[in-house]
Coordinates of C-alpha atoms in Angstrom, one line a residue:
Chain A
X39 CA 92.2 81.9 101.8
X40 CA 90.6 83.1 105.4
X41 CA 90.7 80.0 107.1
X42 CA 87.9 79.7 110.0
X43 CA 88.7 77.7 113.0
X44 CA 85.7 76.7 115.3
X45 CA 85.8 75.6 118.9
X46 CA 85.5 73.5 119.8
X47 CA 84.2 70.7 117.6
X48 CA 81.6 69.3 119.9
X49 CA 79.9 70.9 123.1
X50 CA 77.0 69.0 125.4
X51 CA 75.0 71.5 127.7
X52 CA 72.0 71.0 129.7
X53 CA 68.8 72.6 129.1
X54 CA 68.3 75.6 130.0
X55 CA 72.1 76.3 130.6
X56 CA 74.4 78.5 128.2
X57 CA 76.1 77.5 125.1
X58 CA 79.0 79.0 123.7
X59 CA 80.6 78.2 119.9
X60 CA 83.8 80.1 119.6
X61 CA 85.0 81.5 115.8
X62 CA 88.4 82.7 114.8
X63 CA 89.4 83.8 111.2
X64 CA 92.9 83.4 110.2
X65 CA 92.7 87.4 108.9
X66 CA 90.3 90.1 110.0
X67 CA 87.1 90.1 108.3
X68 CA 86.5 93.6 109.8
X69 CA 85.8 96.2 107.2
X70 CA 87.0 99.9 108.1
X71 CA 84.9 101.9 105.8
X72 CA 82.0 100.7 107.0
X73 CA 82.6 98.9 110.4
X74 CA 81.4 95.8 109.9
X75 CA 82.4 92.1 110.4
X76 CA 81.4 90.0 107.9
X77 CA 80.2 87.1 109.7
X78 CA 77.7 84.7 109.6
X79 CA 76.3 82.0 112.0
X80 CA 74.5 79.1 110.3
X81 CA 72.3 76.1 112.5
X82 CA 72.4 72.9 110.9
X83 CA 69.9 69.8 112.3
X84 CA 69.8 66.5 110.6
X85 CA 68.7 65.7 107.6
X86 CA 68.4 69.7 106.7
X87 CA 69.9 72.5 104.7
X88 CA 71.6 75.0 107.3
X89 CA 69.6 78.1 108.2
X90 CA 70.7 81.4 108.6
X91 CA 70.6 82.8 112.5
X92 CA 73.0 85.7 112.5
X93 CA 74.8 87.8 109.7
X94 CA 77.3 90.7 109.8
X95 CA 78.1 89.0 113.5
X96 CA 75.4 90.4 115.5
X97 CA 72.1 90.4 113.4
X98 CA 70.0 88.3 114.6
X99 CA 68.1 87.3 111.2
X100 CA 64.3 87.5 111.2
X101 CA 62.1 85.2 113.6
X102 CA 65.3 83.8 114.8
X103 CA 64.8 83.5 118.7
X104 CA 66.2 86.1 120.5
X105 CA 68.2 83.7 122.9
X106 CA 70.3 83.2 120.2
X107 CA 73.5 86.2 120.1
X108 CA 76.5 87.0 118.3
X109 CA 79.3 88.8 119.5
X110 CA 83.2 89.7 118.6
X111 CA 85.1 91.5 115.9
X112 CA 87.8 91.2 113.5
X113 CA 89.3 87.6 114.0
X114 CA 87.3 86.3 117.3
X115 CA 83.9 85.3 117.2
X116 CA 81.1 84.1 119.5
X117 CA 77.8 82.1 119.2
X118 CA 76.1 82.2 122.6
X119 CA 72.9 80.3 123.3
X120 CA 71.8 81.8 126.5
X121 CA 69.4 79.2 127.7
X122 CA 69.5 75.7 125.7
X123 CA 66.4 74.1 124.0
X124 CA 66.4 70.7 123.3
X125 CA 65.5 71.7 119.5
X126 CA 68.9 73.7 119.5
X127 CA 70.6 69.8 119.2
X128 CA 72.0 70.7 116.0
X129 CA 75.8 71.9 114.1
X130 CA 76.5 75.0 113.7
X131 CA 78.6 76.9 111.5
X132 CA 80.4 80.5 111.0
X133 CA 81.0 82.1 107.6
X134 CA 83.1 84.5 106.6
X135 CA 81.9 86.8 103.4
X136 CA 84.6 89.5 103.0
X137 CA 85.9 88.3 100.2
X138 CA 84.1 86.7 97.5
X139 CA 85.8 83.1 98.1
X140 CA 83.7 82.8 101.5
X141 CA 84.5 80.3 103.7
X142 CA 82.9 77.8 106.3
X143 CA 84.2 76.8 109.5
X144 CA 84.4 73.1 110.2
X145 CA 81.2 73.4 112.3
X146 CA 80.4 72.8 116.4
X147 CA 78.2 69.8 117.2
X148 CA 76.2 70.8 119.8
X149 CA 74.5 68.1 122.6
X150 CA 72.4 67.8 125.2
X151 CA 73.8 66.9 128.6
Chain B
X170 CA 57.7 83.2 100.4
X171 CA 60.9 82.7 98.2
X172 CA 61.8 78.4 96.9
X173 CA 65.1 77.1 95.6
X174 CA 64.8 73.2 94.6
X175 CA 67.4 71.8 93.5
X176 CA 67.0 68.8 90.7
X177 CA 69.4 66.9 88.7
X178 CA 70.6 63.0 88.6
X179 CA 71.8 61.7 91.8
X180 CA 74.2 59.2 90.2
X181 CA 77.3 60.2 88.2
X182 CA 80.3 58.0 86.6
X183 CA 83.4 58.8 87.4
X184 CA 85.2 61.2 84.7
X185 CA 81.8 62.7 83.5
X186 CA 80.1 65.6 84.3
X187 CA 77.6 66.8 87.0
X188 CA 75.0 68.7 86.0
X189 CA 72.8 70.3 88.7
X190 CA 69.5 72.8 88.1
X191 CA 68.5 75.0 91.1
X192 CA 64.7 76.4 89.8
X193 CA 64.0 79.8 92.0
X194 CA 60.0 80.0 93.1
X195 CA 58.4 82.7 95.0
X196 CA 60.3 85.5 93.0
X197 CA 62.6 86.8 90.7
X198 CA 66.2 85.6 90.0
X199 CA 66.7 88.9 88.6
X200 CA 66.9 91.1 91.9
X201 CA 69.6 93.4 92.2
X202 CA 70.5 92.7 95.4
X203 CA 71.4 89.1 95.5
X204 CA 73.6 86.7 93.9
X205 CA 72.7 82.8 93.6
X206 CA 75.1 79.9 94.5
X207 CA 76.1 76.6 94.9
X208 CA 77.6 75.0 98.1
X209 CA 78.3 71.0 98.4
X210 CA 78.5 68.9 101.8
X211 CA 80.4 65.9 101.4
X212 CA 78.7 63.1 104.2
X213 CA 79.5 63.8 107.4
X214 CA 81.3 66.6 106.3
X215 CA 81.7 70.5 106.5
X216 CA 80.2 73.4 103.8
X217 CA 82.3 74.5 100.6
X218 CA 81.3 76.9 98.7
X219 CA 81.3 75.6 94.8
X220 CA 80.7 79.6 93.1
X221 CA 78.2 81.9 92.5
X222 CA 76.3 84.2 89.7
X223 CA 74.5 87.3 89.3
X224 CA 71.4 87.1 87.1
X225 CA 73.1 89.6 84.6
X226 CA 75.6 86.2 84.2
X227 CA 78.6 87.3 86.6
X228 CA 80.0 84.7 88.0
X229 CA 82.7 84.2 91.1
X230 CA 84.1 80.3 91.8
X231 CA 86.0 78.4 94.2
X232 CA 89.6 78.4 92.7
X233 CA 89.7 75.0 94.5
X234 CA 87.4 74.0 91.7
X235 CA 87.3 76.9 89.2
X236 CA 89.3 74.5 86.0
X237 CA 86.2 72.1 86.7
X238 CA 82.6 74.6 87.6
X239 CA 80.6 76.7 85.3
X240 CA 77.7 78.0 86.7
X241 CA 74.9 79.7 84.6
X242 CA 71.9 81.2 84.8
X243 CA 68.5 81.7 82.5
X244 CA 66.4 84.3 84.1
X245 CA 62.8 83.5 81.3
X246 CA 62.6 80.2 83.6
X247 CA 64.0 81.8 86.8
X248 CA 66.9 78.8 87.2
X249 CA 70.6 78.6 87.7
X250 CA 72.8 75.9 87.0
X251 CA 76.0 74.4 87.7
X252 CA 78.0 71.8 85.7
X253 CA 81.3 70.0 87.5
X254 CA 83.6 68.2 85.0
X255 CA 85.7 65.4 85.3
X256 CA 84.1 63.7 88.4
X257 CA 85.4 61.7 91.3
X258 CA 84.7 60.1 94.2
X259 CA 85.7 63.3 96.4
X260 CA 82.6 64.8 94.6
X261 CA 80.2 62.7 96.2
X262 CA 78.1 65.1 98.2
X263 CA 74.5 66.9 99.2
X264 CA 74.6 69.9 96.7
X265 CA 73.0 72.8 97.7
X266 CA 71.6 75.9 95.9
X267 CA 71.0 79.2 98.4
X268 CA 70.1 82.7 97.9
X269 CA 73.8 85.1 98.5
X270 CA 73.2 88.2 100.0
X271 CA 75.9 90.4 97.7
X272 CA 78.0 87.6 97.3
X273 CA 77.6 87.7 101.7
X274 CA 75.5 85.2 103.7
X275 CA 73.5 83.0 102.3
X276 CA 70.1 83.7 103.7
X277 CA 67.7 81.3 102.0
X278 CA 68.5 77.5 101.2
X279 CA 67.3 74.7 99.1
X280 CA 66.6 71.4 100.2
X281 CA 69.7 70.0 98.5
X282 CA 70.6 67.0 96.6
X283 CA 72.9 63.6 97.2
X284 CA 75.0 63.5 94.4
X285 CA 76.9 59.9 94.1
X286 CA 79.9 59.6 91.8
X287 CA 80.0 55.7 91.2
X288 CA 80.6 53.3 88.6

Protein backbone atom coordinates (compact mmCIF):
# COMPACT_ATOMS: atom_id res chain seq x y z
CA UNK A 1 0.00 0.00 0.00
CA UNK A 2 1.05 3.97 -0.61
CA UNK A 3 0.30 5.24 2.59
CA UNK A 4 -0.63 9.17 2.54
CA UNK A 5 0.32 11.26 5.47
CA UNK A 6 -1.32 14.69 5.80
CA UNK A 7 -0.20 17.69 7.84
CA UNK A 8 -1.14 18.55 9.76
CA UNK A 9 -4.46 17.28 10.94
CA UNK A 10 -6.06 20.58 11.77
CA UNK A 11 -5.04 24.22 10.67
CA UNK A 12 -7.07 27.69 11.75
CA UNK A 13 -6.25 30.78 9.51
CA UNK A 14 -7.87 34.10 9.24
CA UNK A 15 -9.62 35.32 6.33
CA UNK A 16 -8.10 36.43 3.81
CA UNK A 17 -4.64 34.95 5.04
CA UNK A 18 -2.90 31.74 3.29
CA UNK A 19 -3.62 28.14 4.00
CA UNK A 20 -1.29 25.46 3.51
CA UNK A 21 -2.21 21.37 3.74
CA UNK A 22 0.94 19.42 3.38
CA UNK A 23 0.85 15.66 1.54
CA UNK A 24 3.49 13.08 1.55
CA UNK A 25 3.19 9.52 0.00
CA UNK A 26 5.13 6.76 1.47
CA UNK A 27 6.41 5.93 -2.40
CA UNK A 28 6.59 8.21 -5.42
CA UNK A 29 3.37 8.54 -7.21
CA UNK A 30 5.45 10.19 -10.07
CA UNK A 31 5.11 8.43 -13.35
CA UNK A 32 8.26 8.73 -15.74
CA UNK A 33 6.71 7.91 -19.10
CA UNK A 34 4.49 10.46 -18.92
CA UNK A 35 5.55 12.97 -16.12
CA UNK A 36 2.87 13.07 -14.01
CA UNK A 37 1.96 12.83 -10.33
CA UNK A 38 -1.00 11.17 -9.63
CA UNK A 39 -2.55 13.28 -7.10
CA UNK A 40 -5.71 14.48 -6.13
CA UNK A 41 -6.98 17.12 -3.73
CA UNK A 42 -10.56 16.66 -2.47
CA UNK A 43 -12.71 19.53 -0.15
CA UNK A 44 -15.05 18.08 2.18
CA UNK A 45 -17.79 20.41 4.23
CA UNK A 46 -20.26 19.00 6.48
CA UNK A 47 -22.90 17.08 5.84
CA UNK A 48 -21.45 16.61 1.95
CA UNK A 49 -19.84 14.17 -0.36
CA UNK A 50 -16.15 15.51 -1.07
CA UNK A 51 -15.59 17.45 -4.24
CA UNK A 52 -12.87 17.31 -6.53
CA UNK A 53 -10.54 20.64 -6.62
CA UNK A 54 -7.28 19.43 -8.08
CA UNK A 55 -6.18 16.27 -9.96
CA UNK A 56 -2.75 15.09 -11.44
CA UNK A 57 -1.45 17.72 -8.49
CA UNK A 58 -1.75 20.89 -10.25
CA UNK A 59 -5.15 20.93 -12.24
CA UNK A 60 -7.21 22.91 -10.94
CA UNK A 61 -10.65 21.05 -11.94
CA UNK A 62 -13.31 23.07 -13.67
CA UNK A 63 -15.00 26.22 -11.93
CA UNK A 64 -12.90 25.48 -8.98
CA UNK A 65 -11.63 29.08 -7.79
CA UNK A 66 -8.45 29.85 -8.90
CA UNK A 67 -7.15 30.74 -5.29
CA UNK A 68 -7.09 27.30 -4.76
CA UNK A 69 -3.27 25.68 -6.07
CA UNK A 70 -1.48 22.54 -6.00
CA UNK A 71 2.09 22.08 -6.01
CA UNK A 72 4.97 19.28 -5.51
CA UNK A 73 6.10 16.04 -7.01
CA UNK A 74 6.87 12.51 -6.35
CA UNK A 75 6.33 12.06 -2.50
CA UNK A 76 5.68 15.84 -1.17
CA UNK A 77 2.63 17.51 -1.81
CA UNK A 78 0.97 21.02 -1.27
CA UNK A 79 -2.66 22.42 -1.00
CA UNK A 80 -2.26 26.16 -0.82
CA UNK A 81 -5.28 28.51 -0.34
CA UNK A 82 -3.89 31.77 -1.05
CA UNK A 83 -6.42 34.05 0.50
CA UNK A 84 -9.08 32.16 2.95
CA UNK A 85 -12.86 32.35 2.53
CA UNK A 86 -14.95 31.66 5.22
CA UNK A 87 -16.82 28.96 2.83
CA UNK A 88 -13.30 27.23 2.58
CA UNK A 89 -14.15 25.87 6.54
CA UNK A 90 -14.13 22.45 5.41
CA UNK A 91 -11.61 18.88 5.38
CA UNK A 92 -9.64 18.30 2.96
CA UNK A 93 -8.14 15.34 1.46
CA UNK A 94 -5.18 14.10 -1.03
CA UNK A 95 -5.44 10.96 -3.10
CA UNK A 96 -3.11 9.02 -4.64
CA UNK A 97 -4.28 7.07 -8.02
CA UNK A 98 -1.07 5.37 -9.39
CA UNK A 99 -2.01 2.28 -8.55
CA UNK A 100 -5.36 0.90 -8.82
CA UNK A 101 -5.70 0.37 -4.86
CA UNK A 102 -5.83 4.38 -4.35
CA UNK A 103 -5.57 5.69 -1.30
CA UNK A 104 -6.82 8.73 0.93
CA UNK A 105 -4.99 10.59 3.35
CA UNK A 106 -6.43 11.04 6.80
CA UNK A 107 -7.72 14.51 5.84
CA UNK A 108 -6.74 18.38 7.22
CA UNK A 109 -9.49 20.15 9.09
CA UNK A 110 -9.31 23.48 8.23
CA UNK A 111 -10.66 26.61 10.69
CA UNK A 112 -11.19 29.96 10.79
CA UNK A 113 -9.08 31.97 13.15
CA UNK B 1 -25.25 17.39 -15.96
CA UNK B 2 -24.12 13.88 -14.81
CA UNK B 3 -26.22 12.17 -11.18
CA UNK B 4 -25.08 9.19 -9.06
CA UNK B 5 -27.66 8.42 -6.13
CA UNK B 6 -26.99 6.04 -4.12
CA UNK B 7 -30.09 3.77 -2.63
CA UNK B 8 -30.23 0.74 -0.58
CA UNK B 9 -31.36 -0.14 3.24
CA UNK B 10 -29.74 1.96 5.87
CA UNK B 11 -29.95 -0.85 8.50
CA UNK B 12 -28.13 -4.11 8.31
CA UNK B 13 -27.74 -7.15 11.01
CA UNK B 14 -24.68 -8.10 11.87
CA UNK B 15 -23.31 -11.25 9.76
CA UNK B 16 -25.59 -10.45 6.68
CA UNK B 17 -25.01 -8.74 3.71
CA UNK B 18 -24.98 -5.11 2.43
CA UNK B 19 -26.35 -4.46 -0.59
CA UNK B 20 -26.02 -0.94 -2.08
CA UNK B 21 -27.40 0.39 -5.78
CA UNK B 22 -25.64 3.50 -7.16
CA UNK B 23 -28.30 4.53 -10.40
CA UNK B 24 -26.12 6.84 -12.88
CA UNK B 25 -28.40 9.88 -14.43
CA UNK B 26 -27.35 12.43 -16.81
CA UNK B 27 -25.44 9.87 -19.04
CA UNK B 28 -24.12 6.68 -19.90
CA UNK B 29 -22.39 4.19 -17.59
CA UNK B 30 -20.99 2.85 -20.62
CA UNK B 31 -18.24 5.61 -21.38
CA UNK B 32 -14.91 4.38 -22.18
CA UNK B 33 -13.20 6.60 -20.30
CA UNK B 34 -14.36 6.10 -16.75
CA UNK B 35 -14.68 3.54 -14.21
CA UNK B 36 -17.46 3.67 -11.40
CA UNK B 37 -16.79 3.06 -7.62
CA UNK B 38 -17.54 2.67 -4.26
CA UNK B 39 -15.85 4.50 -1.34
CA UNK B 40 -17.22 4.31 2.54
CA UNK B 41 -16.64 6.97 5.41
CA UNK B 42 -16.98 5.56 8.70
CA UNK B 43 -18.41 8.68 11.21
CA UNK B 44 -15.97 10.99 11.89
CA UNK B 45 -13.77 9.14 9.90
CA UNK B 46 -11.35 9.30 6.79
CA UNK B 47 -12.18 7.92 2.91
CA UNK B 48 -11.51 4.12 1.84
CA UNK B 49 -11.87 3.10 -1.18
CA UNK B 50 -14.29 -0.24 -1.25
CA UNK B 51 -13.51 -1.24 -5.41
CA UNK B 52 -14.38 -0.29 -8.66
CA UNK B 53 -15.84 -1.55 -12.17
CA UNK B 54 -15.77 -0.86 -15.74
CA UNK B 55 -19.11 -1.07 -17.58
CA UNK B 56 -17.68 -3.96 -19.68
CA UNK B 57 -17.81 -5.72 -15.90
CA UNK B 58 -13.95 -5.29 -14.90
CA UNK B 59 -13.65 -4.98 -11.56
CA UNK B 60 -10.53 -3.86 -9.17
CA UNK B 61 -11.24 -4.12 -5.05
CA UNK B 62 -9.65 -3.16 -1.88
CA UNK B 63 -7.68 -6.39 -0.81
CA UNK B 64 -8.63 -4.94 2.73
CA UNK B 65 -12.05 -6.18 1.79
CA UNK B 66 -11.80 -8.14 -1.54
CA UNK B 67 -12.91 -11.96 0.40
CA UNK B 68 -16.12 -9.77 1.42
CA UNK B 69 -17.07 -7.03 -1.93
CA UNK B 70 -18.50 -7.81 -5.30
CA UNK B 71 -19.37 -5.04 -7.21
CA UNK B 72 -21.43 -5.25 -10.49
CA UNK B 73 -22.84 -3.40 -12.98
CA UNK B 74 -26.05 -3.55 -15.47
CA UNK B 75 -25.56 -0.98 -18.17
CA UNK B 76 -29.86 -1.34 -19.80
CA UNK B 77 -30.69 0.53 -16.32
CA UNK B 78 -27.40 2.48 -16.17
CA UNK B 79 -26.63 1.17 -12.22
CA UNK B 80 -23.79 -0.41 -10.38
CA UNK B 81 -23.89 -2.17 -7.39
CA UNK B 82 -22.01 -3.38 -4.52
CA UNK B 83 -22.72 -6.20 -2.10
CA UNK B 84 -20.48 -6.51 1.42
CA UNK B 85 -20.77 -9.94 3.21
CA UNK B 86 -20.59 -10.86 6.55
CA UNK B 87 -21.21 -7.46 8.24
CA UNK B 88 -20.00 -5.80 11.35
CA UNK B 89 -20.04 -3.08 13.35
CA UNK B 90 -16.66 -1.60 11.60
CA UNK B 91 -18.97 -1.48 8.50
CA UNK B 92 -21.02 1.17 9.78
CA UNK B 93 -20.50 4.05 7.40
CA UNK B 94 -21.73 6.85 4.70
CA UNK B 95 -21.29 4.85 1.46
CA UNK B 96 -20.56 6.61 -1.47
CA UNK B 97 -20.77 5.97 -5.24
CA UNK B 98 -18.42 8.42 -7.53
CA UNK B 99 -17.46 8.62 -11.11
CA UNK B 100 -13.29 7.29 -11.42
CA UNK B 101 -11.43 8.92 -13.85
CA UNK B 102 -9.39 5.64 -15.34
CA UNK B 103 -9.43 4.05 -12.15
CA UNK B 104 -7.75 7.94 -11.13
CA UNK B 105 -9.65 10.67 -9.30
CA UNK B 106 -12.86 10.48 -8.63
CA UNK B 107 -14.32 13.55 -10.22
CA UNK B 108 -18.10 13.35 -9.64
CA UNK B 109 -19.86 12.10 -6.27
CA UNK B 110 -23.13 10.86 -5.03
CA UNK B 111 -24.79 12.10 -2.20
CA UNK B 112 -24.03 8.93 -0.21
CA UNK B 113 -25.77 6.81 2.17
CA UNK B 114 -25.55 5.92 6.24
CA UNK B 115 -25.35 2.45 6.39
CA UNK B 116 -25.92 1.09 10.21
CA UNK B 117 -24.85 -2.54 10.98
CA UNK B 118 -27.03 -3.16 14.20
CA UNK B 119 -28.99 -5.76 15.73
Amino acid sequence: DIVMTQSPDSLAVSLGERATINCKSSQSVLYSSNNKNYLAWYQQKPGQPPKLLIYWASTRESGVPDRFSGSGSGTDFTLTISSLQAEDVAVYYCQQYIIPRNTFGQGTKLEIK
Amino acid sequence: QLQLQESGPGLVKPSETLSLTCTVSGGSISSSSYYWGWIRQPPGKGLEWIGSIYYSGSTYYNPSLKSRVTISVDTSKNQFSLKLSSVTAADTAVYYCARQKLLGFFDIWGQGTMVTVSS
